[in-house]
Each structure stands twice: as C-alpha cells, then as structure tokens.
Amino acid sequence: MGYPRQPSIFLSEEHDAFRTTVASFVQREIRPHADEWEAAGECSRELYRKAGAAGLLGLRYSEELGGSGLDFMATAVLAEELAKSDSIGTAVSLMAQSEFALAILADEASDEIKARWMAPAIAGELIGAIGVSEPGAGSDVAAITTRAVRDGGDYVISGQKTFISNGTRADFITLAVRTGEPGPKGISLVVFPTDTPGFEVGRRLDKLGARASDTGELYFDECRVPVANLVGEEGQGLRYILSHFGGERLVIASFAVGIMERLIELGLDYAAERQTFGSPILGFQTWRHRFAEMATSCEATRLLAYQAARLLSDRDPAGDLAVSMAKLRAAEAVQSVAAEVLQLHGGFGQMEESPIPRYYRDVAGFSIGAGTSEIMRELISRSLISTINTNPTNKETAR
Amino acid sequence: MKVVVCVKQIPDPADPGALDPETNTLKRDTKLILDESDSYGVEMALQLVDAAGDGEVHLVSMAANNEVGGLRTALAMGASSATIVSDDALGGSDALGTSKVLAAAIARQEPDLVLAGTESSDGYTGVVPEQVAELMGLPSVTFAKSISIEGGEAKIQRQTEAGYDDVECPLPVVVSVTAGVVEPRYPSFKGIMAAKSKPVDELDLDALGIDAAQVGWAGAGQEIVAVDEAPAREAGEVIEDDGDAHERIVAFLDDLKIL
C-alpha cells in the first residue's frame, strides 16, 4: 500500500518525475544497505559518487559547477524521498554535504574555492561538512571560541568543534572561526582541508538516532590554512551562517514529511493485516481516526514546508519566518506520528527487526538539530511582535 | 552512430491494475511507465554512443493514445529523440503485430544498431526482437551481456547456460540485451527538464504504411483463450535436525538435480 499523496499546487510534473528518480535511488542504493550502514555508523563513500552521478548533490547550484540550477522546491522533494530510506543517518550524510556544507560557499565563496571544493563535492568525489557547534556553543553560535589568527598569508587555527555531521571523514569543512573580537562580529568562515597538519578527529560520537550519519569531535592545533580559503569577508561569518539556516531547517522539515509518509504507509499495512479480537486493527475507529489525524498532520506540515521552500527560493524575507514555523511544526508532528505508529505496532514496534524503533529514535533529534524548537519559537515570536507593534514597551517584551 | 532502442511502456508493476475479462489482456488505461527491462538497453545504447564519440539514441515505442510517460524517462536518461506509434486499430496486437509496427518505425530511422530487452515485464513473450530482425532482414543476436563496436562490426558477448559466446556481427544488427547487465543511470532533474523539449514523433498506421488488417485484433494469430490464477505456493518440506539434516538436505537437492 502506498501513501495517498495529493497532487500539490507547489510542484510541477518535473518535480514528480524527479521524486520517482529519488525514490528508485533510495530503493536501489540505500534501503538494501540501511541496516549495515546504521550498524557501521556511516554510509559508504561510494554512495556520494552515485548520488553525485544522479545529480542529487547539487540541485540548487550552478550548472558550471555540475549543479542543476534549481530551487528549494527540488530540495524539499529530495529530502522527503531520502527520508524514506529507513536510514535517516544516510539522508543526513548526503544533505549535510549538499545543503549544509555547500550552501554558504555557493553564495559567498570565491570562484577558486567553488572550483576547488564545490565542484568535486557536487560530483560526490569529496565529502564536505559544516563546522559550527562547539562544546560551549550550540544554538548560541556567537559564542564560538575556535580562533583563527592571521600570520602572513595564513590563518593559524586552534580550537575544538563537536557534533559535526560527516565530521570524521570529511575532506573539507566549511568552518566557523573567530578572527576578531568576542561576540557576533568577530566570526569568519574558512574552507578547511582536513589533511592540514594539526587537525585531528577525536571520538566518533555514539548517538541516539541518525546512526548512519558519522558525527565527530574535531580538534585543531595550530592548523595553517591559506587566507585565500576565507569565505566572503572577514567578520561576516555569523551573518552567513544565520542567513543560510533556512536551507537546513527546510531539509529537517522535509525529512519529517517523508518520514511521516513512510510511517503512515508502514502503519496502514500493519493495521490492515494485524488481527486483534477478531478484527484487523484498521477495523477499530480509534485507529482509523488516529490515521486521519496523522495524515492531516503530515499534509499540514508539507504545506508549511513547501510555502517556506517557495519563499526561500524567491529570497523573500518572509522565508525565515515560514521555515521556522515549518521546522517547529515538523519536529512536533513527526515525533507524535512516530510515537503513534510505535504504539500501533505494539510489541513488534519495539523490535529492532522492524524499522519503527529506528525512526522513533531518529526523529528525537528533529526538535534539536538546525535550531531547537525553543529557538524556533523565539524567532517566530520575535517576528510576530516586531510586526504588530513598534511601541518601545512591547519591544521590551520581545527580548 | 545511430542506435535505436525498443522501449515498452507498461502499467506500474507496483500498481498493475487488472485484466480485461472480455479479452484476457491487461487493461492499459492507467499511467504507463518505462519497462525496467528496457532501461538496460537504453543504458547500453547511451554508453555505446558515448564510446563512439558521436551519434544519437532514438527510442521507438508502441502504445495507446500517444502515451509518452515511459519514453520521457528514457529521454531524461539521455536519449535524443523518440517515435511513438499509436492507432486505435492496434488494440489486441500480438507479438508479431507489434513487431511489424516496430520494424516499420525502426526502418525509418536507418539505424546502425537496434537494441531491445529480451522480454517485457508485462507480456513476457520474449520474441519481439527476433521477429523485428526477421521482418527487417537483419541479423539477430540474443541475450547480450556486453556489446562493443569495432571496425564497423558489433562484438557481442552472448550469455549461454555455460558461460558466454563471443559473437561478431556486421552492422546493422538487432540485439536483445539481458536485464541487469549494466547499471541504468538515474534520470537527473536536469535530464528531466531537458526531456521536455526533445522531439517525439507521433505516427499512426497510415504513416507507417501498414494495413490495419495485419495488426491488432484483426491480424492477431494468437488468442488468449483462458487465464487461470497462479497456483498457491505449496508448503515446503520442513527438515528437523536430528543430527543428519545436512545429509537429508543434500539428498533432497540431489533429487531435484540441483547438485
């Protein structure tokens, strides 16, 4: 039984054809390896090359770099379908490359950086990561302390990063460093090649979910990187990071939509087959109505995500608010659907031989990564308050 | 080099629809997709043209109502153009009727090489490529696992039960390609966009100069007289291990002449 997806006014026939491409990629290249990669803590390097050859790693980037020159609607479809692979970790690995590590480079980096790092990453020849979080700085990006000190034609970088997706084996990292004063204005981004002397990968972190995504601690000890690797302008790093969170948040929201489709599909199959008290579970109104709730929740989230994708594609300032709402709603919706579908499966839903417990664990992080739900609420409320009133008293409330 | 690939568009095997009880044939009123077994021929053709350095891949298909859903997928993979043959008189065509149509449509392209799958995933007659070759007066090589073009000849590895035969054959030739011998590329978004503007020639029987009495129900030399449910799978034999299970399994396989 497939998920009864409605036609969407946001998508074209070409998006539907592309969805078929990604679905068959997932079916052929990811699902057969999902268990193996989840256990190994990483997907194969070969998968990046295959994804590159299928044009999945550079959807939004220019054709000169091997990309497809599309917009966030294509990203949303890609993320939805990758999320159905029964290995969110693998989906995270691919998107951490295509959307997180490369997005800022596409908009801000020099042509030399694009040719040297972006083009091979789009082809799947190199693996990229984005390195922002530190032990003392997660949501509070402005608090990072990893330092980059100018010395002749180089930056000398020392510090530590953590929770870095693709971190243990990335070939390069789009790295947030402090080049100036403490606070938001002293942050810059550099492209950091991981074969630089002084760089070390610490522990591979053992996570609750998304286990096929390798997540690492990274150490930098007086690593010398040419100043030419600076992305855009010095001191603008925080602005670049904040202005590109939209893509990451859209990816998480779209992952959630794809997972909800997959869980509802798995749930309907099980509910139609599983007999209790002489009737399939689907015969009980309590479950039929819960499916109705789940499907409605999935579709509402999808609409928020598509609306955000449209606005982000148009570089409409309203895109940030829309994507914050989409991500907040998506995390809560998918966590609720995962709990419901686990409940539906009863004892079987707790068995590792079914994909249900894996999804249940995977979605726990959706309210944390790429901006916590608390941060989303803060962003949404600030946006609301700033639009309804400019009265100084109310401004105070908004803090 | 011009390679023509025969492409069948079939109902999605994930949602195959139903048989028409009157004709015992598959209802084809749903959206059609590219038969996966033809994607190998398309991939092989694209690789041959790449290797040759120039040339093009042209697709030929027969389906009702100028349906191009499956052709667009093959065009998105990289084929240059396509011919779709549709005609109300083609309903009920058997394998030979289909072959007559395909042969006529292929001939118009004057190809150097014609590729086809060994059999379709919905009909499984497995004779169309050979009939097309006969009708066109071309040599036919079946079950190819690899093809290369050298010095104006096709060098083909043809799968056999024991291994493979090396076959050399002058061009043009009709070759059927075994499923699974190459890895069909995924149609990228760029390919999907490009496919929209690739030329698809829509032809009917008149355009091909085929007499309607020779094809469709009228010309069919075969009739499906009955369709039966596939027998339910029988319960297997369970061998409990009392220490000699391995011997009994060997004996069982030996009886089946598998060992």
XYZ file of C-alpha atoms in Angstrom:
658
model
C 0.000 0.000 0.000
C 1.423 3.407 -0.882
C 0.850 6.695 0.890
C -2.041 8.537 -0.787
C -0.117 11.723 -1.561
C -2.221 14.539 -3.002
C -1.157 16.470 -6.073
C 0.451 19.709 -4.907
C -0.061 23.127 -6.402
C 3.575 23.870 -5.492
C 5.049 21.127 -7.666
C 5.374 20.572 -11.402
C 5.319 17.342 -13.408
C 9.111 17.535 -13.427
C 9.192 17.526 -9.627
C 7.032 14.388 -9.709
C 9.395 12.732 -12.204
C 12.340 13.736 -10.023
C 10.575 12.242 -6.993
C 10.447 8.950 -8.922
C 14.193 9.196 -9.609
C 14.980 9.739 -5.920
C 12.552 7.014 -4.831
C 14.254 4.485 -7.095
C 17.686 5.695 -5.921
C 16.546 5.096 -2.332
C 15.106 1.699 -3.235
C 18.203 0.514 -5.108
C 21.103 2.261 -3.400
C 20.144 2.932 0.233
C 17.464 0.642 1.670
C 19.351 -2.587 0.875
C 22.303 -1.222 2.909
C 20.370 0.619 5.610
C 20.946 -1.939 8.385
C 24.619 -2.334 7.532
C 25.271 1.421 7.474
C 23.294 2.068 10.654
C 25.432 -0.544 12.395
C 28.677 0.751 10.878
C 27.880 4.341 11.856
C 28.390 5.620 8.307
C 27.171 5.083 4.762
C 29.608 4.108 2.031
C 31.767 6.724 0.296
C 30.633 5.166 -2.954
C 27.105 6.393 -2.201
C 28.253 10.010 -2.536
C 29.610 9.256 -6.009
C 26.376 7.565 -7.018
C 24.330 10.449 -5.624
C 26.612 12.863 -7.475
C 26.168 10.969 -10.752
C 22.392 11.054 -10.289
C 22.580 14.835 -9.815
C 21.341 14.717 -6.216
C 24.153 16.686 -4.573
C 23.997 19.959 -6.466
C 20.331 20.640 -7.145
C 20.461 24.337 -6.299
C 23.939 25.094 -7.598
C 25.077 26.426 -10.933
C 25.438 24.185 -13.934
C 29.067 25.333 -14.414
C 29.868 23.583 -11.137
C 27.929 20.471 -12.135
C 24.743 21.506 -10.366
C 21.215 21.702 -11.738
C 20.369 25.372 -11.183
C 17.084 24.591 -9.408
C 15.489 25.981 -6.259
C 14.389 24.863 -2.796
C 11.266 23.083 -4.119
C 13.572 20.426 -5.589
C 15.485 20.275 -2.295
C 12.221 19.635 -0.441
C 11.269 16.754 -2.740
C 14.776 15.266 -2.470
C 14.738 15.428 1.337
C 11.246 13.910 1.573
C 12.238 10.912 -0.504
C 15.692 10.381 1.073
C 13.983 10.308 4.469
C 12.031 7.196 3.461
C 15.234 5.181 3.156
C 14.908 3.625 6.641
C 18.274 5.276 7.299
C 17.870 8.920 8.253
C 21.574 8.908 9.076
C 22.336 8.304 5.408
C 19.914 11.027 4.360
C 21.597 13.398 6.832
C 25.038 12.489 5.472
C 24.076 13.376 1.902
C 22.197 16.550 2.794
C 24.890 17.719 5.237
C 27.072 17.763 2.167
C 24.741 19.150 -0.466
C 22.743 21.610 1.569
C 24.683 22.440 4.726
C 28.373 22.457 3.715
C 27.922 23.884 0.220
C 25.086 26.420 0.503
C 27.195 29.208 2.020
C 30.034 28.530 -0.432
C 27.608 28.840 -3.353
C 26.558 32.312 -2.265
C 29.692 33.745 -0.703
C 32.895 31.910 -1.714
C 35.389 32.904 -4.401
C 35.346 31.226 -7.813
C 38.613 29.479 -6.881
C 37.036 27.907 -3.781
C 33.975 26.896 -5.775
C 36.044 25.199 -8.459
C 38.432 23.552 -5.988
C 35.907 22.312 -3.386
C 32.320 22.706 -4.528
C 32.517 21.111 -7.956
C 34.065 17.826 -6.738
C 31.641 17.763 -3.784
C 28.690 18.139 -6.170
C 30.113 15.223 -8.178
C 30.372 13.193 -4.965
C 34.165 12.911 -5.223
C 34.733 14.854 -1.989
C 32.832 14.837 1.276
C 32.103 18.150 2.941
C 30.856 19.170 6.383
C 29.861 22.373 8.088
C 31.687 23.020 11.356
C 29.989 25.433 13.702
C 28.998 23.795 17.021
C 31.489 23.679 19.869
C 31.324 22.210 23.354
C 30.386 25.674 24.676
C 28.411 26.993 21.694
C 25.424 25.294 20.088
C 22.353 27.414 19.440
C 24.388 30.381 20.662
C 26.606 30.494 17.586
C 28.084 33.878 18.543
C 29.829 32.213 21.486
C 32.281 30.113 19.437
C 35.906 30.293 20.527
C 37.892 28.388 17.877
C 40.458 31.006 16.877
C 41.997 31.857 13.527
C 44.978 34.220 13.790
C 46.472 35.869 10.700
C 50.147 35.018 10.182
C 51.462 36.191 6.819
C 49.393 34.529 4.095
C 47.844 32.008 6.500
C 45.299 31.693 9.244
C 46.542 29.672 12.186
C 43.535 27.832 13.612
C 43.254 26.344 17.105
C 40.202 25.074 18.925
C 37.573 22.384 19.008
C 34.294 21.500 17.292
C 31.713 18.902 18.202
C 28.533 17.257 16.867
C 29.846 17.718 13.311
C 27.906 15.619 10.779
C 30.264 13.978 8.248
C 32.996 15.211 10.591
C 35.012 12.024 10.977
C 35.732 11.647 7.273
C 35.051 14.980 5.586
C 37.647 16.086 3.027
C 36.876 19.708 3.814
C 34.927 21.644 6.394
C 33.156 24.957 5.962
C 34.479 26.087 9.314
C 33.328 28.853 11.641
C 36.284 30.523 13.384
C 36.868 33.607 15.460
C 39.090 36.038 13.570
C 38.200 39.105 15.590
C 36.660 40.433 18.771
C 34.407 38.323 21.028
C 30.730 38.329 20.095
C 28.831 38.207 16.832
C 31.114 40.458 14.743
C 34.343 38.527 15.186
C 33.334 35.379 13.324
C 34.526 34.309 9.862
C 34.203 31.210 7.709
C 37.090 29.387 6.063
C 37.247 26.290 3.914
C 39.352 23.916 5.957
C 41.057 20.978 4.174
C 41.156 18.057 6.615
C 44.613 16.940 5.502
C 46.005 20.066 7.205
C 48.711 19.194 9.790
C 47.487 19.697 13.360
C 43.945 18.580 12.569
C 42.654 15.550 14.417
C 39.358 13.704 14.555
C 38.512 12.789 18.129
C 35.751 10.398 19.068
C 33.106 9.245 16.651
C 30.061 10.152 18.720
C 27.590 7.415 19.628
C 24.148 8.877 19.063
C 20.519 8.116 19.924
C 19.391 8.288 16.298
C 20.559 9.012 12.749
C 23.223 6.448 13.490
C 24.425 6.041 9.899
C 25.485 9.677 9.955
C 29.025 9.877 11.268
C 29.221 12.605 13.849
C 32.521 13.673 15.286
C 34.582 15.750 17.630
C 37.258 17.712 15.840
C 40.470 19.205 17.201
C 42.539 21.972 15.629
C 46.058 22.562 16.893
C 47.793 25.456 15.134
C 46.484 24.383 11.726
C 47.682 26.646 8.895
C 45.159 27.429 6.174
C 45.787 29.967 3.373
C 43.920 33.256 3.730
C 42.589 32.554 0.206
C 40.332 29.965 1.871
C 38.377 32.731 3.600
C 34.723 32.591 2.541
C 33.429 36.037 1.623
C 34.517 38.761 4.012
C 36.173 38.589 7.390
C 33.800 39.214 10.280
C 30.708 38.289 8.272
C 30.660 34.622 9.282
C 27.753 34.798 11.693
C 25.611 36.641 9.175
C 26.404 33.999 6.535
C 25.567 31.179 8.933
C 22.297 32.683 10.166
C 21.162 33.603 6.675
C 21.707 30.022 5.489
C 19.980 28.203 8.343
C 16.809 28.328 6.252
C 18.005 25.540 3.963
C 18.942 23.295 6.875
C 15.609 23.880 8.551
C 13.738 23.182 5.347
C 15.641 19.912 4.974
C 14.668 18.833 8.500
C 11.022 19.790 7.895
C 11.010 17.857 4.609
C 12.702 14.866 6.242
C 9.845 14.917 8.746
C 7.238 14.936 5.978
C 8.910 11.991 4.231
C 9.167 10.049 7.488
C 5.519 10.681 8.294
C 4.538 9.338 4.867
C 6.698 6.283 5.394
C 5.409 5.642 8.923
C 1.781 6.069 7.903
C 2.392 3.684 4.995
C 4.029 1.099 7.282
C 1.287 1.643 9.856
C -1.569 1.186 7.370
C -0.025 -2.043 6.078
C 0.321 -3.371 9.604
C -3.111 -2.195 10.732
C -4.786 -3.814 7.737
C -3.073 -7.122 8.388
C -2.819 -7.429 12.170
C -5.848 -9.109 13.746
C -6.937 -8.376 17.310
C -10.186 -9.551 18.882
C -11.246 -10.984 15.523
C -10.796 -7.791 13.511
C -7.912 -6.026 11.774
C -6.695 -3.050 13.809
C -7.916 -0.833 10.975
C -11.430 -2.012 11.836
C -11.284 -0.032 15.083
C -12.472 3.525 14.827
C -9.919 4.694 17.384
C -7.113 3.749 14.986
C -8.851 4.861 11.820
C -9.267 8.295 13.358
C -5.677 8.378 14.537
C -4.586 7.668 10.960
C -6.800 10.544 9.832
C -5.041 12.808 12.356
C -1.593 11.624 11.278
C -2.254 12.136 7.567
C -3.707 15.594 8.205
C -0.707 16.497 10.304
C 1.640 15.249 7.576
C -0.108 17.283 4.896
C -0.250 20.433 7.036
C 3.479 20.150 7.641
C 4.125 19.570 3.958
C 2.236 22.734 3.058
C 4.215 24.790 5.575
C 7.437 23.322 4.199
C 6.501 23.979 0.569
C 5.417 27.509 1.415
C 8.788 28.049 3.107
C 10.623 26.480 0.153
C 8.834 28.810 -2.244
C 9.631 31.923 -0.185
C 13.257 30.892 0.388
C 13.643 30.251 -3.344
C 12.334 33.722 -4.068
C 14.686 35.134 -1.400
C 11.607 36.659 0.189
C 12.377 37.998 3.690
C 9.263 36.147 4.914
C 11.068 32.870 4.170
C 12.842 32.834 7.543
C 9.599 33.051 9.475
C 7.945 30.437 7.259
C 10.796 27.975 7.591
C 10.972 28.450 11.368
C 7.275 27.613 11.559
C 7.713 24.642 9.221
C 10.604 23.246 11.251
C 8.865 23.743 14.608
C 5.672 22.138 13.392
C 7.509 19.329 11.558
C 9.526 18.225 14.574
C 6.476 18.023 16.801
C 4.317 16.361 14.147
C 6.832 13.669 13.251
C 7.623 12.889 16.883
C 3.930 12.446 17.542
C 3.431 10.248 14.446
C 6.453 8.112 15.359
C 5.043 7.560 18.855
C 1.593 6.709 17.467
C 2.911 4.250 14.909
C 5.126 2.616 17.517
C 2.078 2.272 19.765
C 0.115 0.796 16.858
C 2.758 -1.875 16.314
C 2.614 -2.978 19.950
C 5.334 -5.417 20.913
C 6.585 -5.692 17.346
C 7.113 -1.928 17.230
C 9.804 -2.262 19.875
C 11.742 -4.909 17.985
C 14.855 -3.816 16.120
C 13.949 -6.082 13.208
C 11.251 -3.555 12.323
C 12.207 -0.052 11.137
C 9.798 1.518 13.665
C 12.116 1.897 16.681
C 14.824 3.320 14.435
C 12.503 6.034 13.160
C 11.330 6.693 16.729
C 14.918 7.357 17.781
C 15.816 9.235 14.587
C 13.112 11.859 14.993
C 14.003 12.664 18.605
C 16.731 14.968 17.310
C 14.432 16.828 14.948
C 13.441 19.294 17.663
C 17.122 19.962 18.396
C 19.283 19.989 15.227
C 19.439 23.066 12.941
C 17.931 25.216 15.710
C 15.962 23.867 18.661
C 12.203 24.179 18.933
C 12.832 26.740 21.663
C 14.867 28.841 19.236
C 12.181 28.399 16.559
C 9.521 29.697 18.959
C 11.750 32.606 19.862
C 12.317 33.517 16.208
C 8.628 33.211 15.397
C 7.514 35.252 18.385
C 10.076 37.999 17.703
C 8.873 38.186 14.148
C 5.240 38.409 15.268
C 5.887 41.048 17.879
C 8.033 43.181 15.605
C 5.280 43.284 13.008
C 2.341 44.057 15.276
C 3.793 46.879 17.303
C 6.769 49.178 17.332
C 5.857 50.587 20.747
C 9.006 50.610 22.920
C 7.174 48.886 25.778
C 6.335 45.971 23.517
C 9.857 45.873 22.155
C 10.969 45.248 25.683
C 8.607 42.270 25.913
C 10.148 40.795 22.795
C 13.580 40.361 24.317
C 26.387 6.131 -34.849
C 22.648 5.852 -34.564
C 21.234 3.375 -32.086
C 17.512 2.670 -31.938
C 16.191 1.202 -28.699
C 12.807 -0.514 -28.498
C 11.079 0.731 -25.376
C 7.891 -0.675 -23.916
C 5.706 1.414 -21.671
C 3.839 -0.712 -19.168
C 1.464 -0.252 -16.212
C 3.431 0.310 -12.995
C 4.154 -3.178 -11.586
C 3.584 -1.673 -8.103
C 0.019 -0.879 -9.176
C -0.612 -3.144 -12.159
C -4.368 -2.729 -12.487
C -6.411 -5.648 -13.786
C -7.109 -7.946 -16.704
C -9.982 -7.122 -19.020
C -12.290 -10.163 -18.575
C -13.535 -9.863 -22.182
C -10.160 -10.007 -23.877
C -7.973 -11.552 -21.157
C -5.444 -8.796 -21.751
C -4.054 -6.249 -19.329
C -6.019 -3.022 -19.027
C -3.692 -0.202 -20.000
C -5.782 2.786 -19.096
C -3.520 3.801 -16.217
C -0.377 5.918 -16.480
C 2.370 3.919 -18.156
C 5.994 3.804 -17.092
C 9.242 2.677 -18.692
C 9.570 -1.101 -18.513
C 12.595 -1.633 -16.284
C 13.842 -4.412 -18.565
C 14.188 -1.813 -21.338
C 16.232 0.554 -19.169
C 19.228 -1.749 -19.692
C 19.014 -1.370 -23.475
C 18.740 2.394 -23.095
C 21.789 2.484 -20.809
C 23.807 0.278 -23.129
C 22.895 2.441 -26.121
C 23.928 5.601 -24.268
C 27.257 4.021 -23.326
C 27.905 2.890 -26.925
C 27.203 6.354 -28.296
C 29.441 7.874 -25.601
C 32.204 5.439 -26.543
C 31.773 6.179 -30.250
C 32.231 9.880 -29.534
C 29.284 10.903 -31.624
C 25.870 9.684 -32.595
C 22.440 9.516 -31.026
C 19.996 7.225 -29.316
C 16.477 7.122 -30.731
C 13.600 5.362 -28.960
C 10.752 3.507 -30.622
C 7.589 2.576 -28.736
C 4.048 1.481 -29.449
C 1.275 2.400 -27.015
C -2.284 3.678 -26.976
C -3.132 7.387 -27.086
C 0.406 8.596 -27.860
C 1.368 7.801 -24.263
C 4.886 9.059 -23.560
C 5.214 8.710 -19.752
C 7.799 5.942 -20.040
C 9.505 7.467 -23.083
C 10.112 10.683 -21.129
C 12.002 8.690 -18.527
C 14.290 7.214 -21.194
C 14.699 10.655 -22.806
C 15.602 12.019 -19.349
C 18.287 9.349 -19.103
C 19.835 10.839 -22.235
C 18.199 9.508 -25.403
C 17.879 12.224 -28.083
C 14.501 11.615 -29.647
C 11.658 9.135 -29.908
C 8.939 7.723 -32.098
C 5.597 6.738 -30.579
C 3.172 4.725 -32.690
C -0.491 4.841 -31.673
C -3.561 3.745 -33.575
C -6.978 2.522 -32.446
C -6.528 -0.426 -34.799
C -3.509 -1.614 -32.780
C -5.586 -2.762 -29.779
C -5.193 -6.528 -29.309
C -1.928 -6.789 -31.241
C 0.007 -9.973 -30.565
C 3.788 -10.161 -30.574
C 4.029 -10.417 -34.356
C 1.637 -7.480 -34.888
C 3.770 -5.423 -32.501
C 6.937 -6.467 -34.312
C 5.533 -5.364 -37.678
C 4.845 -1.912 -36.273
C 8.198 -1.602 -34.516
C 10.102 -2.847 -37.590
C 8.421 -0.257 -39.804
C 9.084 2.542 -37.319
C 12.710 1.474 -36.804
C 13.397 1.239 -40.544
C 12.560 4.932 -40.950
C 15.495 5.753 -38.664
C 18.074 3.815 -40.723
C 19.922 2.752 -37.563
C 23.380 1.211 -37.235
C 22.241 -0.855 -34.297
C 18.887 -1.843 -32.787
C 18.666 -2.799 -29.117
C 15.761 -4.308 -27.199
C 15.195 -6.018 -23.874
C 14.952 -9.797 -24.039
C 11.320 -9.694 -22.930
C 8.839 -7.258 -21.444
C 7.852 -7.306 -17.792
C 4.109 -7.415 -18.527
C 3.760 -9.718 -21.540
C 6.884 -11.901 -21.375
C 6.525 -13.256 -24.925
C 10.275 -12.831 -25.452
C 10.072 -12.993 -29.265
C 9.685 -9.410 -30.434
C 13.396 -8.580 -31.028
C 13.882 -11.674 -33.175
C 10.703 -11.016 -35.166
C 11.769 -7.405 -35.741
C 15.132 -8.644 -37.069
C 13.459 -11.108 -39.409
C 10.976 -8.536 -40.690
C 13.800 -6.056 -41.317
C 16.039 -8.685 -42.897
C 18.730 -8.043 -40.290
C 20.849 -10.458 -38.270
C 19.646 -11.121 -34.730
C 21.772 -11.742 -31.647
C 20.043 -12.575 -28.384
C 20.879 -12.360 -24.647
C 23.757 -9.903 -24.985
C 25.686 -9.124 -21.808
C 28.088 -6.725 -23.492
C 28.391 -5.022 -26.861
C 31.227 -3.083 -28.402
C 31.519 -1.611 -31.863
C 34.905 -2.093 -33.504
C 35.789 -1.524 -37.130
C 32.173 -1.298 -38.216
C 31.295 -4.603 -36.571
C 29.443 -5.444 -33.397
C 31.363 -7.629 -30.964
C 28.871 -9.194 -28.634
C 29.176 -11.417 -25.606
C 26.079 -13.581 -25.719
C 25.058 -15.290 -22.490
C 24.592 -19.037 -22.541
C 23.836 -21.567 -19.842
C 27.513 -22.493 -19.648
C 29.043 -19.003 -19.922
C 29.034 -16.792 -22.986
C 29.674 -16.895 -26.708
C 31.797 -14.281 -28.473
C 29.785 -13.219 -31.495
C 30.949 -10.864 -34.242
C 28.319 -9.463 -36.493
C 28.137 -6.880 -39.309
C 26.015 -3.776 -38.719
C 23.149 -3.128 -38.668
C 22.044 -5.839 -36.276
C 19.195 -6.329 -33.804
C 20.469 -7.291 -30.357
C 18.431 -8.248 -27.299
C 20.033 -7.205 -24.019
C 19.740 -9.257 -20.849
C 18.315 -7.447 -17.822
C 20.859 -6.500 -15.170
C 23.995 -6.430 -17.346
C 24.538 -2.685 -16.951
C 23.523 -0.231 -14.265
C 20.910 2.092 -15.739
C 21.621 5.717 -14.854
C 19.060 7.712 -12.869
C 17.257 10.437 -14.779
C 18.589 13.609 -13.138
C 16.433 16.714 -12.667
C 18.446 18.353 -15.441
C 17.738 15.365 -17.677
C 14.050 15.501 -16.786
C 13.893 19.191 -17.737
C 15.777 18.555 -20.983
C 13.477 15.663 -21.900
C 10.525 18.042 -22.072
C 11.836 19.643 -25.234
C 13.187 16.551 -27.006
C 11.339 15.638 -30.206
C 8.793 12.822 -30.090
C 7.423 11.829 -33.487
C 3.800 10.632 -33.291
C 2.919 8.135 -36.010
C -0.135 6.041 -36.886
C -0.560 3.023 -39.152
C -1.154 5.169 -42.231
C 2.108 6.978 -41.693
C 3.907 3.625 -41.478
C 2.072 2.229 -44.493
C 0.749 -0.737 -42.512
C -2.607 -2.317 -43.375
C -4.831 -2.302 -40.262
C -5.958 -5.860 -41.109
C -2.405 -7.111 -40.454
C -2.259 -5.931 -36.832
C -4.459 -5.552 -33.743
C -7.309 -7.957 -33.079
C -7.822 -8.298 -36.829
C -4.338 -9.552 -37.579
C -3.581 -11.448 -34.386
C -2.508 -15.021 -34.959
C -2.762 -15.748 -31.279
C -5.667 -15.652 -28.908
C -5.720 -15.836 -25.135
C -8.434 -18.410 -24.510
C -8.278 -18.602 -20.730
C -6.491 -17.104 -17.761
C -6.092 -19.088 -14.559
C -4.977 -17.979 -11.120
C -1.399 -18.964 -10.396
C -1.475 -21.991 -8.078
C -0.975 -21.076 -4.438
C 2.521 -21.791 -3.221
C 2.630 -25.186 -1.545
C 4.009 -25.559 1.933
C 7.687 -26.534 1.800
C 9.149 -29.567 3.435
C 10.487 -28.909 6.916
C 13.556 -30.911 7.835
C 14.075 -31.164 11.594
C 17.705 -31.568 12.540
C 18.277 -34.814 14.376
C 21.962 -34.694 13.561
C 21.580 -35.834 9.943
C 19.743 -32.817 8.496
C 22.655 -31.918 6.227
C 22.543 -35.358 4.603
C 18.803 -35.158 4.052
C 19.141 -31.651 2.539
C 21.850 -32.932 0.182
C 19.630 -35.861 -0.800
C 16.686 -33.509 -1.342
C 18.713 -31.201 -3.584
C 20.150 -34.228 -5.370
C 16.615 -35.422 -6.154
C 15.894 -32.032 -7.704
C 19.098 -32.447 -9.762
C 20.336 -29.142 -8.358
C 23.597 -30.623 -7.132
